[in-house]
């Protein structure tokens, strides 16, 4: 299992601190290493080049960490005093593919985001869905060390 860490997202050129409860995310910078929007899904599927070993400062290994993002309702109505366009709602991924949790989380998508003019950010938990640090070798004993 992963440890909770503070996460950050860029907003109008400023870093905002978000709290992640169950996802091992260091920085989400809305970098577009790869982008795919499934038909009618309402989100973009993006990947962040994530640090593999957060406990070893000498390690520079990275892997592609999937996250879903939607800015459909991020319209400026909830503008914050620091110049951020509005709130960013973070859903911390469970033990499964993040797109399944997107599909089942109507409260954030259909109620909260439109009400507050919010961006939605759904990072996937490491070792689930497409967030496999070692690809098909992610389920070996050695991979479990990370």
PDB file of C-alpha atoms in Angstrom:
ATOM      1  CA  UNK A   1       0.000   0.000   0.000  1.00  0.00           C
ATOM      2  CA  UNK A   2       1.093   3.551  -0.524  1.00  0.00           C
ATOM      3  CA  UNK A   3       1.548   6.325   2.000  1.00  0.00           C
ATOM      4  CA  UNK A   4      -0.411   9.573   1.796  1.00  0.00           C
ATOM      5  CA  UNK A   5       1.588  12.542   0.527  1.00  0.00           C
ATOM      6  CA  UNK A   6       0.736  16.153  -0.175  1.00  0.00           C
ATOM      7  CA  UNK A   7       0.134  16.665  -3.873  1.00  0.00           C
ATOM      8  CA  UNK A   8       0.252  19.819  -5.933  1.00  0.00           C
ATOM      9  CA  UNK A   9      -1.449  21.151  -9.035  1.00  0.00           C
ATOM     10  CA  UNK A  10      -0.643  24.254 -11.038  1.00  0.00           C
ATOM     11  CA  UNK A  11      -3.310  26.920 -11.151  1.00  0.00           C
ATOM     12  CA  UNK A  12      -2.769  30.197 -12.959  1.00  0.00           C
ATOM     13  CA  UNK A  13       0.991  29.831 -12.590  1.00  0.00           C
ATOM     14  CA  UNK A  14       0.825  29.129  -8.850  1.00  0.00           C
ATOM     15  CA  UNK A  15       1.148  25.847  -6.988  1.00  0.00           C
ATOM     16  CA  UNK A  16      -1.819  24.737  -4.935  1.00  0.00           C
ATOM     17  CA  UNK A  17      -1.394  22.128  -2.241  1.00  0.00           C
ATOM     18  CA  UNK A  18      -3.950  19.347  -2.239  1.00  0.00           C
ATOM     19  CA  UNK A  19      -4.155  16.467   0.209  1.00  0.00           C
ATOM     20  CA  UNK A  20      -4.073  12.922  -1.168  1.00  0.00           C
ATOM     21  CA  UNK A  21      -5.386  10.311   1.225  1.00  0.00           C
ATOM     22  CA  UNK A  22      -4.592   7.028  -0.522  1.00  0.00           C
ATOM     23  CA  UNK A  23      -2.677   7.792  -3.688  1.00  0.00           C
ATOM     24  CA  UNK A  24       1.082   8.075  -3.960  1.00  0.00           C
ATOM     25  CA  UNK A  25       1.261  11.227  -6.084  1.00  0.00           C
ATOM     26  CA  UNK A  26       4.134  13.674  -5.754  1.00  0.00           C
ATOM     27  CA  UNK A  27       3.296  16.379  -8.305  1.00  0.00           C
ATOM     28  CA  UNK A  28       0.508  16.705 -10.840  1.00  0.00           C
ATOM     29  CA  UNK A  29       1.498  19.489 -13.215  1.00  0.00           C
ATOM     30  CA  UNK A  30      -1.055  18.927 -15.971  1.00  0.00           C
ATOM     31  CA  UNK A  31       1.790  17.871 -18.286  1.00  0.00           C
ATOM     32  CA  UNK A  32       0.533  16.245 -21.434  1.00  0.00           C
ATOM     33  CA  UNK A  33       2.852  13.307 -22.012  1.00  0.00           C
ATOM     34  CA  UNK A  34      -0.073  11.476 -23.577  1.00  0.00           C
ATOM     35  CA  UNK A  35      -3.688  12.525 -23.858  1.00  0.00           C
ATOM     36  CA  UNK A  36      -6.743  10.498 -24.772  1.00  0.00           C
ATOM     37  CA  UNK A  37     -10.391  11.349 -24.266  1.00  0.00           C
ATOM     38  CA  UNK A  38     -12.727   8.348 -24.581  1.00  0.00           C
ATOM     39  CA  UNK A  39     -15.924   9.113 -26.507  1.00  0.00           C
ATOM     40  CA  UNK A  40     -18.379  10.831 -24.193  1.00  0.00           C
ATOM     41  CA  UNK A  41     -16.357  10.076 -21.046  1.00  0.00           C
ATOM     42  CA  UNK A  42     -16.089  13.736 -19.995  1.00  0.00           C
ATOM     43  CA  UNK A  43     -12.411  13.540 -19.059  1.00  0.00           C
ATOM     44  CA  UNK A  44      -8.938  13.479 -20.533  1.00  0.00           C
ATOM     45  CA  UNK A  45      -6.653  10.560 -19.735  1.00  0.00           C
ATOM     46  CA  UNK A  46      -3.146  11.870 -19.097  1.00  0.00           C
ATOM     47  CA  UNK A  47       0.121  10.493 -17.762  1.00  0.00           C
ATOM     48  CA  UNK A  48       2.625  12.061 -15.400  1.00  0.00           C
ATOM     49  CA  UNK A  49       6.280  10.989 -15.303  1.00  0.00           C
ATOM     50  CA  UNK A  50       6.278   9.853 -11.673  1.00  0.00           C
ATOM     51  CA  UNK A  51       9.279   9.131  -9.421  1.00  0.00           C
ATOM     52  CA  UNK A  52       9.548   5.387  -8.799  1.00  0.00           C
ATOM     53  CA  UNK A  53      11.204   5.384  -5.375  1.00  0.00           C
ATOM     54  CA  UNK A  54      10.257   8.333  -3.160  1.00  0.00           C
ATOM     55  CA  UNK A  55      12.402   6.994  -0.305  1.00  0.00           C
ATOM     56  CA  UNK A  56      15.699   6.919  -2.216  1.00  0.00           C
ATOM     57  CA  UNK A  57      16.884  10.402  -3.228  1.00  0.00           C
ATOM     58  CA  UNK A  58      19.662   8.881  -5.366  1.00  0.00           C
ATOM     59  CA  UNK A  59      17.131   7.071  -7.561  1.00  0.00           C
ATOM     60  CA  UNK A  60      15.995   8.889 -10.690  1.00  0.00           C
ATOM     61  CA  UNK A  61      13.851   6.076 -12.128  1.00  0.00           C
ATOM     62  CA  UNK A  62      10.441   7.160 -13.386  1.00  0.00           C
ATOM     63  CA  UNK A  63       7.259   5.541 -14.682  1.00  0.00           C
ATOM     64  CA  UNK A  64       4.050   6.799 -16.313  1.00  0.00           C
ATOM     65  CA  UNK A  65       1.321   7.449 -13.750  1.00  0.00           C
ATOM     66  CA  UNK A  66      -2.188   7.760 -15.182  1.00  0.00           C
ATOM     67  CA  UNK A  67      -4.690  10.372 -14.101  1.00  0.00           C
ATOM     68  CA  UNK A  68      -8.023  11.640 -15.392  1.00  0.00           C
ATOM     69  CA  UNK A  69      -8.825  15.335 -15.570  1.00  0.00           C
ATOM     70  CA  UNK A  70     -11.898  17.316 -16.501  1.00  0.00           C
ATOM     71  CA  UNK A  71     -12.028  21.080 -16.876  1.00  0.00           C
ATOM     72  CA  UNK A  72     -15.560  21.100 -18.351  1.00  0.00           C
ATOM     73  CA  UNK A  73     -17.052  22.934 -15.350  1.00  0.00           C
ATOM     74  CA  UNK A  74     -13.898  24.872 -14.335  1.00  0.00           C
ATOM     75  CA  UNK A  75     -15.328  28.143 -15.562  1.00  0.00           C
ATOM     76  CA  UNK A  76     -14.119  30.830 -13.154  1.00  0.00           C
ATOM     77  CA  UNK A  77     -17.265  31.050 -11.018  1.00  0.00           C
ATOM     78  CA  UNK A  78     -15.318  29.800  -8.014  1.00  0.00           C
ATOM     79  CA  UNK A  79     -12.296  32.072  -8.520  1.00  0.00           C
ATOM     80  CA  UNK A  80     -10.096  32.168  -5.445  1.00  0.00           C
ATOM     81  CA  UNK A  81      -8.369  35.191  -3.911  1.00  0.00           C
ATOM     82  CA  UNK A  82      -4.970  33.896  -5.102  1.00  0.00           C
ATOM     83  CA  UNK A  83      -6.074  34.129  -8.754  1.00  0.00           C
ATOM     84  CA  UNK A  84      -6.833  30.450  -9.215  1.00  0.00           C
ATOM     85  CA  UNK A  85      -9.745  29.947 -11.575  1.00  0.00           C
ATOM     86  CA  UNK A  86     -11.625  27.860  -9.025  1.00  0.00           C
ATOM     87  CA  UNK A  87     -11.512  24.795  -6.814  1.00  0.00           C
ATOM     88  CA  UNK A  88      -9.816  21.564  -7.836  1.00  0.00           C
ATOM     89  CA  UNK A  89     -11.612  18.482  -6.548  1.00  0.00           C
ATOM     90  CA  UNK A  90      -9.238  15.543  -6.045  1.00  0.00           C
ATOM     91  CA  UNK A  91     -10.528  11.984  -5.946  1.00  0.00           C
ATOM     92  CA  UNK A  92      -7.916   9.669  -4.490  1.00  0.00           C
ATOM     93  CA  UNK A  93      -7.901   6.406  -6.408  1.00  0.00           C
ATOM     94  CA  UNK A  94      -8.981   3.102  -4.951  1.00  0.00           C
ATOM     95  CA  UNK A  95      -7.693  -0.385  -5.641  1.00  0.00           C
ATOM     96  CA  UNK A  96      -8.788  -0.616  -9.278  1.00  0.00           C
ATOM     97  CA  UNK A  97      -8.732   1.186 -12.630  1.00  0.00           C
ATOM     98  CA  UNK A  98      -9.443   4.890 -12.089  1.00  0.00           C
ATOM     99  CA  UNK A  99     -11.859   5.101 -15.026  1.00  0.00           C
ATOM    100  CA  UNK A 100     -14.196   2.702 -13.184  1.00  0.00           C
ATOM    101  CA  UNK A 101     -14.268   5.101 -10.222  1.00  0.00           C
ATOM    102  CA  UNK A 102     -14.886   8.020 -12.573  1.00  0.00           C
ATOM    103  CA  UNK A 103     -17.919   6.213 -13.942  1.00  0.00           C
ATOM    104  CA  UNK A 104     -19.308   5.505 -10.459  1.00  0.00           C
ATOM    105  CA  UNK A 105     -18.650   8.935  -8.906  1.00  0.00           C
ATOM    106  CA  UNK A 106     -21.629  10.923 -10.088  1.00  0.00           C
ATOM    107  CA  UNK A 107     -21.704  13.062  -6.937  1.00  0.00           C
ATOM    108  CA  UNK A 108     -18.401  14.804  -7.756  1.00  0.00           C
ATOM    109  CA  UNK A 109     -19.038  14.904 -11.538  1.00  0.00           C
ATOM    110  CA  UNK A 110     -22.707  15.805 -11.618  1.00  0.00           C
ATOM    111  CA  UNK A 111     -23.254  17.757  -8.379  1.00  0.00           C
ATOM    112  CA  UNK A 112     -20.116  19.251  -6.800  1.00  0.00           C
ATOM    113  CA  UNK A 113     -18.051  20.231  -9.868  1.00  0.00           C
ATOM    114  CA  UNK A 114     -20.926  22.031 -11.640  1.00  0.00           C
ATOM    115  CA  UNK A 115     -22.094  23.674  -8.394  1.00  0.00           C
ATOM    116  CA  UNK A 116     -18.652  25.080  -7.559  1.00  0.00           C
ATOM    117  CA  UNK A 117     -17.214  25.531 -11.063  1.00  0.00           C
ATOM    118  CA  UNK A 118     -14.499  23.015 -10.189  1.00  0.00           C
ATOM    119  CA  UNK A 119     -11.842  21.048 -12.048  1.00  0.00           C
ATOM    120  CA  UNK A 120     -11.859  17.299 -11.397  1.00  0.00           C
ATOM    121  CA  UNK A 121      -8.608  15.401 -10.916  1.00  0.00           C
ATOM    122  CA  UNK A 122      -8.578  11.616 -10.474  1.00  0.00           C
ATOM    123  CA  UNK A 123      -5.085  10.089 -10.073  1.00  0.00           C
ATOM    124  CA  UNK A 124      -4.888   6.301 -10.304  1.00  0.00           C
ATOM    125  CA  UNK A 125      -3.344   4.310  -7.474  1.00  0.00           C
ATOM    126  CA  UNK A 126       0.022   2.748  -8.307  1.00  0.00           C
ATOM    127  CA  UNK A 127      -0.157  -0.935  -9.390  1.00  0.00           C
ATOM    128  CA  UNK A 128      -3.789  -0.632 -10.550  1.00  0.00           C
ATOM    129  CA  UNK A 129      -5.361  -0.037 -13.950  1.00  0.00           C
ATOM    130  CA  UNK A 130      -2.767   1.371 -16.342  1.00  0.00           C
ATOM    131  CA  UNK A 131      -0.500   2.715 -13.573  1.00  0.00           C
ATOM    132  CA  UNK A 132       1.930  -0.184 -13.622  1.00  0.00           C
ATOM    133  CA  UNK A 133       5.491   0.971 -12.868  1.00  0.00           C
ATOM    134  CA  UNK A 134       7.041  -2.203 -14.320  1.00  0.00           C
ATOM    135  CA  UNK A 135       4.467  -3.011 -17.010  1.00  0.00           C
ATOM    136  CA  UNK A 136       3.623  -6.721 -17.048  1.00  0.00           C
ATOM    137  CA  UNK A 137       6.358  -7.314 -14.433  1.00  0.00           C
ATOM    138  CA  UNK A 138       4.563  -5.088 -11.897  1.00  0.00           C
ATOM    139  CA  UNK A 139       3.181  -8.097 -10.030  1.00  0.00           C
ATOM    140  CA  UNK A 140       6.508  -9.760  -9.191  1.00  0.00           C
ATOM    141  CA  UNK A 141       7.903  -9.897  -5.647  1.00  0.00           C
ATOM    142  CA  UNK A 142      10.696  -7.457  -6.541  1.00  0.00           C
ATOM    143  CA  UNK A 143       8.221  -4.877  -7.895  1.00  0.00           C
ATOM    144  CA  UNK A 144       6.322  -5.046  -4.599  1.00  0.00           C
ATOM    145  CA  UNK A 145       9.226  -3.229  -2.921  1.00  0.00           C
ATOM    146  CA  UNK A 146       8.050  -0.027  -4.584  1.00  0.00           C
TER     147      UNK A 146
END
